[in-house]
Amino acid sequence: MLADVSHIVATTLNTNALLQDVAESIRHHFGYRTVGLFTLDNAGQTLALRGYSSTSSGPPKLPTPEVCRQPIGQDAFINPAVHCGTQRRLCDATSEDSYLSANQSAAHTEVCVPILDIGRLIGVIEVEGDPQVDFDPGALSLLETIADIVSIGLRSVRLHEKSQRRSQELALLSRVSGGFEAGLNLDTLIDSTLDGLHELVNADRTYFITVDPDNRTWQRTHIHVAPGYELGSEEAGTFDDMPVELERLMTGKPFAVFDTTFDLRIDKTREMYQSHGTQSVLLVPVQFGKRLHGAIGCDYCREKHAWSPEEIRLLEGTAHQLELALDNLHLFEEVRLRADELATTLARLEELDRLKDEFIQNVSHELRSPLAIIQGYVEMLESGGLGELRPEQQKPVSIIARRVRMLGDLVKDVTLILEAEVSPPEPESVALGELIHTAVEDFQLAVQQAELTLRVEITPELPPVSISYTYMRRVLDNLLGNAIKFTPTGGTITVQAKEKGNQIVLKVSDTGRGIPSDQLERIFERFYQVDGSIWRRYGGMGLGLALVKEIVEAYGGQVTVESRLGLGSTFSILLPIATDTSLGDEPH
Ligand code: ADP
């Protein structure tokens, strides 16, 4: 029999199955009339019949603790065993007054053997025999040994259940944090959290309330209810009736009530709990920042429930995960708002940019024709085509001519840069050497006037580059113009062009004032000038280098600059060699 019970204990990891099998084994081996195995549940408040075996057709074969549960004290015979713990009773039940008064028709012998776990009562084996059955010391000692084995079995079941519960708790916590990461919104997250808690805590109601501590109001936003424990439509209330609960939650601590009928702290709330049928309640705060945001609540209605430290810890852990989710959600919301703001600003900037381009385009268009006419007449004037100029007229006219040319270049730059952005002309084969010579010739006068030296070093038989001729001319004009503008009297400007792999390198160097290193990147931005204040010494619009860079890159080239303050600058341009060697139309 011991071997049989030991086997059951070693192989069963479920309390009910274990106690049922042991009850049957005892009855089978001893031949008693009935054998019942009880456990002490609910913090020692009730006895639950979990294993039952009988020769007669009596109570259910496989009792469930819910069905066969009785508060301590109801069974007069078991009582002393329960209350005294270690006491074992052997008696002829028919001679027990208290027993007889409780069981009218008793005509049998009965023995109760406590199941102890390190001296603590955790259950009882109750055996009934026919009147003639004699519980001799041998049988009693065997029952005691069985009680000890059952105790060991219950402990390992408990350990197993505990570790299973732990893993379920962990699964719930990771579901909460994982749920948020997976992008669930807060409502869905709270719902799924309550779902998991409901299962683990086995409460009749699990819910979430939001709390407004300033106005002392609360609102139940989510609830999971076991059938039969639904609440009325009351979904909100004030804390005037629940001052203790609010005070407790505000300190960040859980509020646990075992018995709503007697707990002195809830005098004001008692009526509400009673009307809801709530026997035990647990509330755990959820904070946002350092402020109370809400609470997770569990109600037990079918019976009183002693909240275990594990359950409280689980609710606190879950609340903490929700707090993190709330924090993250808030951050997300902030980031989203910021992104929306930025998107709006960007759209506005793009619109402004478009308007500016449009404006510039219109202005340059309106300037182009009158300028061309002025330029034509001025050149005629200058060349004497409209009659010989008097000596005192020559200088002013040539100043007018130069300024008109500058204005014309400026308008050309503006037009080109806008055009280059939208649809640059098809590339052609451009003989760079010749283009450089033409440009240098045009700048000769300016170079002389600025008292500079201009050197040109071009490798003979330089292959043509692939670019638009007009655009390339503007690139050179701008680089040369800048070099002249920013180089003081006596300086030297060098233009070099040579082959490098399948590219041509064009360099325009000067011995001018140089560019501060922290501005080297920025000078290629549209309208950027190193000295862009209204007191700047040099003219220009800050468009030239932007045009250079945009044009060169549009044709697959690259622009770089090296510069040392006070010593000079070198602009280098890499351009692809034209594969089609037929030269484009020239000159433009
Ligand atoms: P702009 O010459 O019309 O001002 P650019 O786009 O051609 O506009 O040049 C931008 C700025 O870069 C200039 O204002 C000037 O400060 C600086 N820069 C350009 N080329 C040189 C150079 N060769 N030496 C010194 N500074 C230069």
Coordinates of C-alpha atoms and ligand atoms in Angstrom, one line a residue:
M1 CA 0.0 0.0 0.0
L2 CA 2.9 2.4 0.9
A3 CA 4.5 1.5 -2.4
D4 CA 1.2 2.3 -4.2
V5 CA 0.7 5.7 -2.4
S6 CA 4.4 6.6 -2.9
H7 CA 4.0 5.9 -6.6
I8 CA 0.9 8.1 -6.8
V9 CA 2.7 10.9 -5.0
A10 CA 5.8 10.6 -7.2
T11 CA 3.9 10.7 -10.5
T12 CA 1.0 13.1 -9.9
L13 CA 1.4 16.9 -10.2
N14 CA -2.2 17.9 -9.6
T15 CA -3.7 18.2 -6.1
N16 CA -7.1 16.9 -6.9
A17 CA -5.9 13.9 -8.9
L18 CA -3.3 13.1 -6.2
L19 CA -5.7 13.1 -3.3
Q20 CA -8.4 11.3 -5.2
D21 CA -6.0 8.5 -6.1
V22 CA -4.7 8.3 -2.5
A23 CA -8.3 8.1 -1.2
E24 CA -9.1 5.3 -3.5
S25 CA -5.9 3.5 -2.7
I26 CA -6.6 3.7 1.1
R27 CA -10.1 2.4 0.7
H28 CA -9.0 -0.3 -1.6
H29 CA -6.3 -1.6 0.6
F30 CA -8.0 -1.2 4.0
G31 CA -11.6 -1.9 2.9
Y32 CA -13.0 1.1 4.8
R33 CA -16.5 2.4 4.1
T34 CA -15.4 5.9 3.0
V35 CA -12.2 7.8 2.8
G36 CA -12.1 11.6 2.4
L37 CA -9.0 13.7 1.9
F38 CA -9.4 17.4 2.7
T39 CA -7.1 20.4 2.3
L40 CA -7.2 23.6 4.3
D41 CA -7.9 26.3 1.8
N42 CA -8.2 30.1 1.7
A43 CA -5.7 30.8 4.4
G44 CA -7.1 28.1 6.7
Q45 CA -10.6 29.3 6.5
T46 CA -12.3 26.4 4.7
L47 CA -11.9 22.7 4.4
A48 CA -12.2 21.4 0.8
L49 CA -12.9 17.8 0.1
R50 CA -10.5 16.9 -2.7
G51 CA -10.3 13.1 -2.7
Y52 CA -13.2 10.9 -1.9
S53 CA -13.8 7.2 -2.1
S54 CA -16.8 5.3 -0.8
T55 CA -18.3 1.8 -1.0
S56 CA -21.8 3.3 -1.1
S57 CA -23.1 5.7 -3.7
G58 CA -22.7 8.9 -1.8
P59 CA -21.2 12.2 -2.6
P60 CA -19.6 12.6 -6.1
K61 CA -16.8 10.2 -7.1
L62 CA -14.5 13.1 -8.1
P63 CA -15.3 16.0 -5.8
T64 CA -14.4 19.4 -6.8
P65 CA -13.2 21.7 -4.0
E66 CA -15.8 24.3 -5.0
V67 CA -18.6 21.8 -4.5
C68 CA -17.4 20.1 -1.3
R69 CA -16.1 23.0 0.6
Q70 CA -17.2 23.9 4.1
P71 CA -16.1 26.6 6.5
I72 CA -14.0 25.3 9.4
G73 CA -16.2 24.3 12.3
Q74 CA -19.0 22.8 10.4
D75 CA -17.8 19.2 10.7
A76 CA -17.9 18.5 14.4
F77 CA -15.6 15.5 14.2
I78 CA -12.9 17.0 12.0
N79 CA -12.9 20.2 14.1
P80 CA -10.7 19.1 17.0
A81 CA -8.1 17.7 14.5
V82 CA -8.1 21.0 12.7
H83 CA -7.9 23.1 15.7
C84 CA -5.3 21.1 17.6
G85 CA -3.3 20.4 14.5
T86 CA -1.3 17.5 15.8
Q87 CA -4.1 15.7 17.6
R88 CA -5.2 12.4 16.0
R89 CA -8.6 11.1 16.9
L90 CA -9.6 7.6 17.0
C91 CA -13.1 7.0 18.2
D92 CA -16.3 5.2 17.9
A93 CA -18.2 8.1 16.4
T94 CA -21.4 6.8 17.8
S95 CA -20.1 7.7 21.3
E96 CA -19.2 11.3 20.4
D97 CA -22.0 13.6 21.4
S98 CA -20.9 16.5 19.3
Y99 CA -20.6 14.2 16.3
L100 CA -24.0 12.6 16.9
S101 CA -25.7 15.9 17.1
A102 CA -24.2 16.9 13.8
N103 CA -24.7 13.5 12.1
Q104 CA -28.0 12.0 13.2
S105 CA -27.5 8.6 11.7
A106 CA -24.0 7.8 12.5
A107 CA -23.3 4.2 13.2
H108 CA -19.7 3.7 12.4
T109 CA -16.2 4.3 13.7
E110 CA -14.2 7.2 12.3
V111 CA -10.7 8.4 12.5
C112 CA -9.2 11.8 11.4
V113 CA -5.5 12.0 10.7
P114 CA -4.0 15.5 10.2
I115 CA -1.8 16.1 7.2
L116 CA 1.1 18.3 8.5
D117 CA 3.7 20.3 6.7
I118 CA 6.5 21.0 9.1
G119 CA 4.2 21.0 12.0
R120 CA 1.5 23.1 10.2
L121 CA -1.9 21.6 9.5
I122 CA -2.5 21.6 5.7
G123 CA -5.2 18.9 5.4
V124 CA -7.0 16.0 7.0
I125 CA -7.5 12.3 6.1
E126 CA -10.9 11.2 7.3
V127 CA -11.7 7.5 7.4
E128 CA -15.0 5.9 8.2
G129 CA -15.4 2.3 9.0
D130 CA -18.2 0.0 9.8
P131 CA -18.9 -0.3 13.6
Q132 CA -16.9 -3.4 13.9
V133 CA -13.8 -2.0 12.3
D134 CA -11.0 -1.7 14.7
F135 CA -8.5 1.1 14.1
D136 CA -5.6 -0.8 15.7
P137 CA -2.3 0.9 16.3
G138 CA -0.8 -0.7 13.2
A139 CA -3.5 0.7 10.9
L140 CA -3.2 4.1 12.6
S141 CA 0.5 4.3 12.2
L142 CA 0.1 3.3 8.6
L143 CA -2.4 6.1 8.1
E144 CA 0.0 8.6 9.7
T145 CA 2.8 7.5 7.4
I146 CA 0.4 7.9 4.4
A147 CA -0.4 11.4 5.7
D148 CA 3.3 12.2 5.7
I149 CA 3.8 10.9 2.2
V150 CA 0.8 12.9 1.0
S151 CA 2.2 16.0 2.7
I152 CA 5.4 15.6 0.7
G153 CA 3.4 15.0 -2.4
L154 CA 1.4 18.2 -1.8
R155 CA 4.5 20.1 -1.3
S156 CA 6.0 19.1 -4.6
V157 CA 2.6 19.8 -6.3
R158 CA 2.8 23.2 -4.7
L159 CA 6.3 23.8 -5.9
H160 CA 5.3 22.7 -9.4
E161 CA 2.2 24.9 -9.3
K162 CA 4.3 27.8 -8.0
S163 CA 6.9 27.5 -10.8
Q164 CA 4.1 27.2 -13.4
R165 CA 2.5 30.2 -12.0
R166 CA 5.8 32.1 -12.0
S167 CA 6.2 31.3 -15.7
Q168 CA 2.6 32.4 -16.4
E169 CA 3.3 35.7 -14.5
L170 CA 6.4 36.3 -16.4
A171 CA 4.5 35.6 -19.6
L172 CA 2.0 38.2 -18.6
L173 CA 4.6 40.8 -17.8
S174 CA 6.4 40.2 -21.0
R175 CA 3.1 40.3 -22.8
V176 CA 2.4 43.8 -21.4
S177 CA 5.9 45.2 -22.3
G178 CA 6.0 43.3 -25.6
G179 CA 2.4 44.4 -26.4
F180 CA 3.5 48.0 -26.2
E181 CA 6.6 47.5 -28.3
A182 CA 4.4 45.7 -30.9
G183 CA 2.6 49.0 -31.2
L184 CA -0.7 48.1 -29.4
N185 CA -2.5 51.2 -28.3
L186 CA -3.1 51.8 -24.6
D187 CA -6.7 50.5 -24.6
T188 CA -5.8 47.2 -26.2
L189 CA -2.8 46.9 -24.0
I190 CA -4.9 47.4 -20.8
D191 CA -7.5 45.0 -22.1
S192 CA -5.0 42.2 -22.8
T193 CA -3.3 42.9 -19.4
L194 CA -6.6 42.5 -17.5
D195 CA -7.3 39.4 -19.5
G196 CA -4.0 37.8 -18.3
L197 CA -4.5 39.0 -14.7
H198 CA -8.1 37.7 -14.6
E199 CA -6.8 34.3 -15.4
L200 CA -3.9 34.3 -13.0
V201 CA -5.6 35.9 -10.0
N202 CA -8.8 34.0 -10.6
A203 CA -10.8 37.0 -9.4
D204 CA -14.5 37.5 -10.3
R205 CA -13.8 41.0 -11.6
T206 CA -10.6 42.5 -12.8
Y207 CA -10.7 46.2 -13.9
F208 CA -8.8 49.4 -14.6
I209 CA -9.9 52.7 -13.3
T210 CA -8.5 56.1 -14.2
V211 CA -8.1 58.5 -11.4
D212 CA -8.2 62.3 -11.4
P213 CA -6.6 63.1 -8.0
D214 CA -7.3 66.8 -8.3
N215 CA -11.0 66.4 -8.7
R216 CA -11.1 63.3 -6.6
T217 CA -12.9 61.4 -9.3
W218 CA -12.5 58.0 -10.8
Q219 CA -13.8 56.2 -13.9
R220 CA -13.8 52.5 -14.7
T221 CA -12.6 52.3 -18.2
H222 CA -12.0 48.5 -18.7
I223 CA -13.4 45.5 -16.9
H224 CA -13.2 41.7 -17.2
V225 CA -16.0 39.9 -15.3
A226 CA -16.8 36.3 -14.5
P227 CA -20.4 35.4 -15.5
G228 CA -22.8 36.4 -12.8
Y229 CA -20.7 39.2 -11.3
E230 CA -21.5 42.0 -13.9
L231 CA -21.8 45.5 -12.5
G232 CA -24.5 48.0 -13.2
S233 CA -24.0 50.9 -15.4
E234 CA -22.1 52.9 -12.8
E235 CA -18.8 53.5 -14.4
A236 CA -17.6 56.5 -12.5
G237 CA -17.6 58.1 -9.1
T238 CA -16.0 60.4 -6.7
F239 CA -13.4 59.5 -4.0
D240 CA -15.4 61.4 -1.4
D241 CA -16.9 58.0 -0.5
M242 CA -13.5 56.3 -0.8
P243 CA -11.1 58.6 1.0
V244 CA -9.0 55.7 2.4
E245 CA -8.6 54.1 -0.9
L246 CA -7.5 57.3 -2.6
E247 CA -5.1 58.2 0.2
R248 CA -3.5 54.8 0.0
L249 CA -3.2 54.8 -3.8
M250 CA -1.8 58.3 -3.7
T251 CA 1.1 57.0 -1.6
G252 CA 1.8 54.4 -4.4
K253 CA 0.9 51.5 -2.2
P254 CA -1.6 48.7 -2.9
F255 CA -4.9 48.6 -1.0
A256 CA -6.0 45.1 0.0
V257 CA -9.2 44.2 1.8
F258 CA -9.8 40.6 2.9
D259 CA -13.4 41.0 4.2
T260 CA -15.4 44.0 3.1
T261 CA -18.0 43.2 5.8
F262 CA -15.7 43.8 8.7
D263 CA -12.7 45.9 7.6
L264 CA -12.8 49.0 9.7
R265 CA -11.0 51.2 7.1
I266 CA -13.8 51.0 4.6
D267 CA -16.7 52.3 6.6
K268 CA -17.6 54.8 4.0
T269 CA -17.3 52.4 1.1
R270 CA -18.7 49.3 2.7
E271 CA -22.2 49.8 1.3
M272 CA -20.9 50.1 -2.3
Y273 CA -18.8 47.0 -2.0
Q274 CA -21.8 45.1 -0.5
S275 CA -24.1 46.3 -3.2
H276 CA -21.6 45.0 -5.8
G277 CA -21.4 41.7 -3.9
T278 CA -17.6 42.3 -3.4
Q279 CA -16.2 40.3 -0.5
S280 CA -12.5 41.0 -1.0
V281 CA -10.9 43.7 -3.0
L282 CA -7.4 44.6 -4.1
L283 CA -6.4 47.9 -5.7
V284 CA -3.0 48.7 -7.0
P285 CA -2.0 52.2 -8.2
V286 CA -0.7 53.0 -11.7
Q287 CA 1.3 56.2 -11.7
F288 CA 2.3 58.4 -14.6
G289 CA 5.4 60.4 -13.7
K290 CA 5.1 60.8 -10.0
R291 CA 1.4 61.3 -10.2
L292 CA -1.5 58.9 -9.7
H293 CA -3.0 58.0 -13.0
G294 CA -5.2 55.1 -12.2
A295 CA -5.5 51.7 -10.6
I296 CA -5.8 48.0 -11.4
G297 CA -8.5 46.4 -9.3
C298 CA -9.6 42.8 -8.5
D299 CA -12.8 41.8 -6.7
Y300 CA -13.6 38.4 -5.2
C301 CA -17.3 37.9 -5.0
R302 CA -17.9 34.2 -4.7
E303 CA -16.0 34.1 -1.4
K304 CA -13.6 36.0 0.7
H305 CA -10.0 35.9 -0.6
A306 CA -6.8 36.4 1.4
W307 CA -4.6 38.3 -1.1
S308 CA -1.2 36.6 -1.1
P309 CA 2.0 38.5 -1.3
E310 CA 2.6 36.9 -4.7
E311 CA -0.7 38.2 -6.0
I312 CA 0.0 41.7 -4.8
R313 CA 3.5 41.5 -6.3
L314 CA 2.1 40.3 -9.6
L315 CA -0.4 43.2 -9.7
E316 CA 2.3 45.7 -8.8
G317 CA 4.6 44.3 -11.5
T318 CA 1.8 44.6 -14.1
A319 CA 1.0 48.1 -12.9
H320 CA 4.7 49.0 -13.3
Q321 CA 4.8 47.6 -16.9
L322 CA 1.7 49.7 -17.6
E323 CA 3.4 52.8 -16.2
L324 CA 6.4 52.2 -18.5
A325 CA 4.0 51.8 -21.4
L326 CA 2.3 55.1 -20.4
D327 CA 5.6 56.9 -20.2
N328 CA 6.6 55.5 -23.6
L329 CA 3.3 56.4 -25.1
H330 CA 3.6 59.9 -23.8
L331 CA 7.1 60.1 -25.4
F332 CA 5.8 58.7 -28.6
E333 CA 3.0 61.3 -28.6
E334 CA 5.5 64.1 -28.0
V335 CA 7.8 62.8 -30.8
R336 CA 4.8 62.5 -33.1
L337 CA 3.6 66.1 -32.3
R338 CA 7.2 67.3 -32.9
A339 CA 7.3 65.5 -36.2
D340 CA 4.0 66.9 -37.2
E341 CA 5.2 70.4 -36.4
L342 CA 8.4 69.8 -38.3
A343 CA 6.5 68.5 -41.3
T344 CA 4.2 71.6 -41.2
T345 CA 7.3 73.9 -41.0
L346 CA 9.0 72.0 -43.8
A347 CA 5.9 72.2 -46.0
R348 CA 5.8 76.0 -45.3
L349 CA 9.5 76.3 -46.0
E350 CA 9.1 74.4 -49.3
E351 CA 6.3 76.7 -50.2
L352 CA 8.3 79.8 -49.4
D353 CA 11.2 78.3 -51.4
R354 CA 9.0 77.8 -54.3
L355 CA 7.6 81.3 -54.1
K356 CA 11.1 82.7 -53.8
D357 CA 12.2 80.8 -56.9
E358 CA 9.1 82.0 -58.8
F359 CA 9.8 85.5 -57.7
I360 CA 13.4 85.4 -58.7
Q361 CA 12.5 83.8 -62.0
N362 CA 9.9 86.6 -62.8
V363 CA 12.3 89.4 -61.7
S364 CA 15.2 88.0 -63.8
H365 CA 12.9 87.5 -66.7
E366 CA 11.7 91.1 -66.5
L367 CA 15.3 92.4 -66.2
R368 CA 16.7 90.4 -69.1
S369 CA 15.2 92.2 -72.1
P370 CA 15.7 95.8 -70.9
L371 CA 19.3 94.9 -69.9
A372 CA 20.0 93.4 -73.3
I373 CA 18.8 96.6 -74.9
I374 CA 20.8 98.8 -72.6
Q375 CA 23.9 96.6 -73.1
G376 CA 23.6 96.8 -76.9
Y377 CA 23.4 100.6 -76.8
V378 CA 26.1 101.0 -74.3
E379 CA 28.5 98.8 -76.4
M380 CA 27.6 100.9 -79.4
L381 CA 28.3 104.0 -77.4
E382 CA 31.6 102.6 -76.1
S383 CA 32.8 101.5 -79.5
G384 CA 32.0 104.9 -81.0
G385 CA 29.2 103.4 -83.1
L386 CA 27.0 106.3 -82.1
G387 CA 29.6 108.9 -82.7
E388 CA 33.0 109.6 -81.3
L389 CA 33.0 110.1 -77.5
R390 CA 34.6 113.0 -76.0
P391 CA 37.5 112.1 -73.7
E392 CA 35.6 113.1 -70.5
Q393 CA 32.8 110.9 -71.6
Q394 CA 34.8 107.7 -72.2
K395 CA 35.4 106.8 -68.6
P396 CA 31.8 107.1 -67.4
V397 CA 30.6 105.2 -70.5
S398 CA 33.0 102.3 -69.9
I399 CA 31.9 102.2 -66.2
I400 CA 28.3 102.0 -67.3
A401 CA 29.2 99.3 -69.8
R402 CA 31.1 97.3 -67.1
R403 CA 28.3 97.6 -64.6
V404 CA 25.7 96.6 -67.2
R405 CA 27.8 93.5 -68.1
M406 CA 27.9 92.6 -64.3
L407 CA 24.2 93.1 -64.1
G408 CA 23.7 90.9 -67.1
D409 CA 25.9 88.1 -65.6
L410 CA 24.0 88.3 -62.4
V411 CA 20.7 87.8 -64.2
K412 CA 22.2 85.0 -66.3
D413 CA 23.3 83.2 -63.1
V414 CA 19.9 83.5 -61.6
T415 CA 18.2 82.2 -64.7
L416 CA 20.7 79.4 -65.1
I417 CA 20.6 78.2 -61.5
L418 CA 16.8 77.8 -61.6
E419 CA 17.1 76.2 -65.0
A420 CA 19.9 73.8 -64.0
E421 CA 17.7 72.6 -61.1
V422 CA 14.7 71.8 -63.3
S423 CA 16.1 70.6 -66.6
P424 CA 19.8 71.2 -67.4
P425 CA 20.6 71.1 -71.2
E426 CA 21.9 67.9 -72.7
P427 CA 25.7 67.5 -72.2
E428 CA 28.0 68.1 -75.2
S429 CA 31.7 67.7 -75.9
V430 CA 33.4 70.8 -74.8
A431 CA 37.0 71.6 -75.6
L432 CA 37.9 72.9 -72.2
G433 CA 41.3 74.4 -73.2
E434 CA 39.7 76.7 -75.8
L435 CA 36.9 77.7 -73.4
I436 CA 39.5 78.6 -70.7
H437 CA 41.4 80.8 -73.2
T438 CA 38.3 82.6 -74.3
A439 CA 37.2 83.2 -70.7
V440 CA 40.7 84.4 -69.7
E441 CA 40.8 86.8 -72.6
D442 CA 37.5 88.3 -71.5
F443 CA 38.8 88.8 -68.0
Q444 CA 42.2 90.3 -69.1
L445 CA 41.0 93.8 -68.6
A446 CA 39.7 93.2 -65.1
V447 CA 42.9 91.4 -64.2
Q448 CA 45.0 94.4 -65.4
Q449 CA 42.8 96.9 -63.6
A450 CA 43.1 94.8 -60.3
E451 CA 46.9 94.7 -60.9
L452 CA 47.0 90.9 -60.7
T453 CA 48.9 88.3 -62.7
L454 CA 46.9 85.6 -64.4
R455 CA 48.6 82.3 -65.4
V456 CA 47.2 79.6 -67.5
E457 CA 48.6 76.0 -67.5
I458 CA 46.8 73.6 -69.8
T459 CA 48.1 70.2 -70.8
P460 CA 48.3 70.0 -74.6
E461 CA 45.7 67.9 -76.4
L462 CA 43.4 67.9 -73.5
P463 CA 40.4 65.6 -74.2
P464 CA 37.0 67.4 -74.3
V465 CA 34.7 67.2 -71.3
S466 CA 31.0 66.3 -71.2
I467 CA 29.0 69.3 -70.2
S468 CA 26.9 72.2 -71.6
Y469 CA 29.1 74.8 -73.1
T470 CA 27.1 77.8 -71.8
Y471 CA 27.0 76.3 -68.3
M472 CA 30.7 75.5 -68.2
R473 CA 31.4 79.1 -69.3
R474 CA 29.4 80.4 -66.3
V475 CA 31.3 78.0 -64.0
L476 CA 34.6 79.5 -65.2
D477 CA 33.3 83.1 -65.1
N478 CA 32.2 82.7 -61.5
L479 CA 35.5 81.0 -60.4
L480 CA 37.6 83.6 -62.2
G481 CA 35.4 86.5 -61.1
N482 CA 35.6 85.4 -57.4
A483 CA 39.4 84.9 -57.7
I484 CA 39.8 88.5 -59.0
K485 CA 37.3 89.9 -56.5
F486 CA 38.9 88.3 -53.4
T487 CA 42.6 88.7 -54.4
P488 CA 44.4 91.9 -53.4
T489 CA 46.6 93.9 -55.7
G490 CA 49.8 92.1 -56.6
G491 CA 48.4 88.6 -56.3
T492 CA 48.4 85.8 -58.8
I493 CA 45.6 83.8 -60.2
T494 CA 46.4 80.4 -61.8
V495 CA 44.1 78.4 -64.1
Q496 CA 45.2 74.8 -64.6
A497 CA 43.6 71.9 -66.6
K498 CA 45.0 68.4 -66.9
E499 CA 43.9 64.8 -67.5
K500 CA 43.5 62.5 -64.5
G501 CA 42.2 59.0 -65.2
N502 CA 39.0 59.3 -67.1
Q503 CA 38.4 62.8 -65.8
I504 CA 39.7 66.3 -66.4
V505 CA 40.8 68.3 -63.4
L506 CA 40.3 72.1 -63.6
K507 CA 41.9 74.2 -60.9
V508 CA 41.4 77.9 -60.2
S509 CA 43.9 79.1 -57.6
D510 CA 44.4 82.5 -56.1
T511 CA 46.7 84.1 -53.5
G512 CA 43.8 86.0 -52.0
R513 CA 42.3 86.4 -48.6
G514 CA 41.2 82.8 -48.2
I515 CA 38.1 81.3 -46.6
P516 CA 37.7 80.4 -42.9
S517 CA 37.7 76.6 -42.6
D518 CA 34.4 76.4 -40.8
Q519 CA 32.7 78.1 -43.8
L520 CA 34.2 76.0 -46.5
E521 CA 31.1 73.8 -46.7
R522 CA 28.7 76.6 -46.6
I523 CA 30.0 78.8 -49.4
F524 CA 28.4 76.4 -51.9
E525 CA 24.9 77.1 -50.5
R526 CA 22.7 79.4 -52.4
F527 CA 22.9 83.0 -51.3
Y528 CA 25.6 82.2 -48.7
Q529 CA 28.4 84.8 -48.3
V530 CA 31.3 84.7 -45.8
D531 CA 30.8 88.3 -45.2
G532 CA 27.1 88.5 -45.8
S533 CA 26.3 91.5 -43.6
I534 CA 25.0 94.7 -45.0
W535 CA 28.4 96.2 -44.4
R536 CA 30.2 93.6 -46.6
R537 CA 33.0 94.9 -48.6
Y538 CA 32.5 92.8 -51.8
G539 CA 29.5 92.8 -54.1
G540 CA 27.7 89.7 -55.3
M541 CA 24.6 87.7 -54.4
G542 CA 26.2 84.5 -53.0
L543 CA 24.8 82.6 -56.0
G544 CA 28.0 82.0 -58.0
L545 CA 29.5 79.0 -56.1
A546 CA 26.0 77.4 -55.7
L547 CA 25.7 77.6 -59.4
V548 CA 29.2 76.1 -59.9
K549 CA 28.4 73.2 -57.7
E550 CA 24.9 72.5 -59.0
I551 CA 26.0 72.6 -62.6
V552 CA 29.1 70.5 -62.1
E553 CA 27.2 67.9 -60.2
A554 CA 24.3 67.9 -62.7
Y555 CA 26.9 66.7 -65.3
G556 CA 28.4 64.0 -63.1
G557 CA 31.4 66.1 -61.8
Q558 CA 32.6 67.2 -58.4
V559 CA 33.7 70.5 -56.8
T560 CA 36.1 70.8 -53.9
V561 CA 37.9 73.7 -52.3
E562 CA 41.0 74.1 -50.3
S563 CA 41.8 77.4 -48.6
R564 CA 44.1 79.0 -46.0
L565 CA 43.1 82.2 -44.5
G566 CA 45.3 85.1 -45.8
L567 CA 47.1 82.8 -48.2
G568 CA 44.6 81.9 -50.9
S569 CA 42.1 79.4 -52.2
T570 CA 42.0 76.6 -54.8
F571 CA 38.8 75.5 -56.3
S572 CA 39.1 72.1 -58.1
I573 CA 36.6 70.7 -60.5
L574 CA 36.5 67.1 -61.7
L575 CA 34.6 66.6 -64.9
P576 CA 34.0 63.4 -66.9
I577 CA 35.8 63.2 -70.3
A578 CA 33.3 63.1 -73.2
T579 CA 33.1 59.7 -74.8
D580 CA 31.7 61.2 -77.9
T581 CA 34.6 63.2 -79.2
S582 CA 32.7 65.3 -81.8
L583 CA 32.9 68.8 -80.3
G584 CA 29.8 70.8 -79.6
D585 CA 28.8 74.0 -81.4
E586 CA 31.1 76.8 -80.5
P587 CA 31.4 79.7 -79.7
H588 CA 28.2 80.5 -77.9
Ligands
ADP1 P1 29.4 86.0 -54.3 O1 30.8 85.9 -54.8 O2 28.4 86.5 -55.2 O3 29.3 86.5 -52.9 P2 29.7 83.1 -54.4 O4 28.7 82.0 -54.2 O5 30.5 83.1 -55.7 O6 28.9 84.5 -54.1 O7 30.7 83.0 -53.2 C1 30.2 82.8 -51.9 C2 31.2 83.4 -50.9 O8 32.4 82.5 -50.9 C3 31.7 84.7 -51.2 O9 30.8 85.7 -50.7 C4 33.0 84.7 -50.5 O10 32.8 85.1 -49.2 C5 33.5 83.3 -50.6 N1 34.5 83.1 -51.7 C6 34.2 82.6 -53.0 N2 35.3 82.5 -53.7 C7 36.3 83.0 -53.0 C8 37.7 83.2 -53.2 N3 38.3 82.9 -54.3 N4 38.5 83.7 -52.1 C9 37.9 84.0 -51.0 N5 36.5 83.9 -50.7 C10 35.8 83.4 -51.7

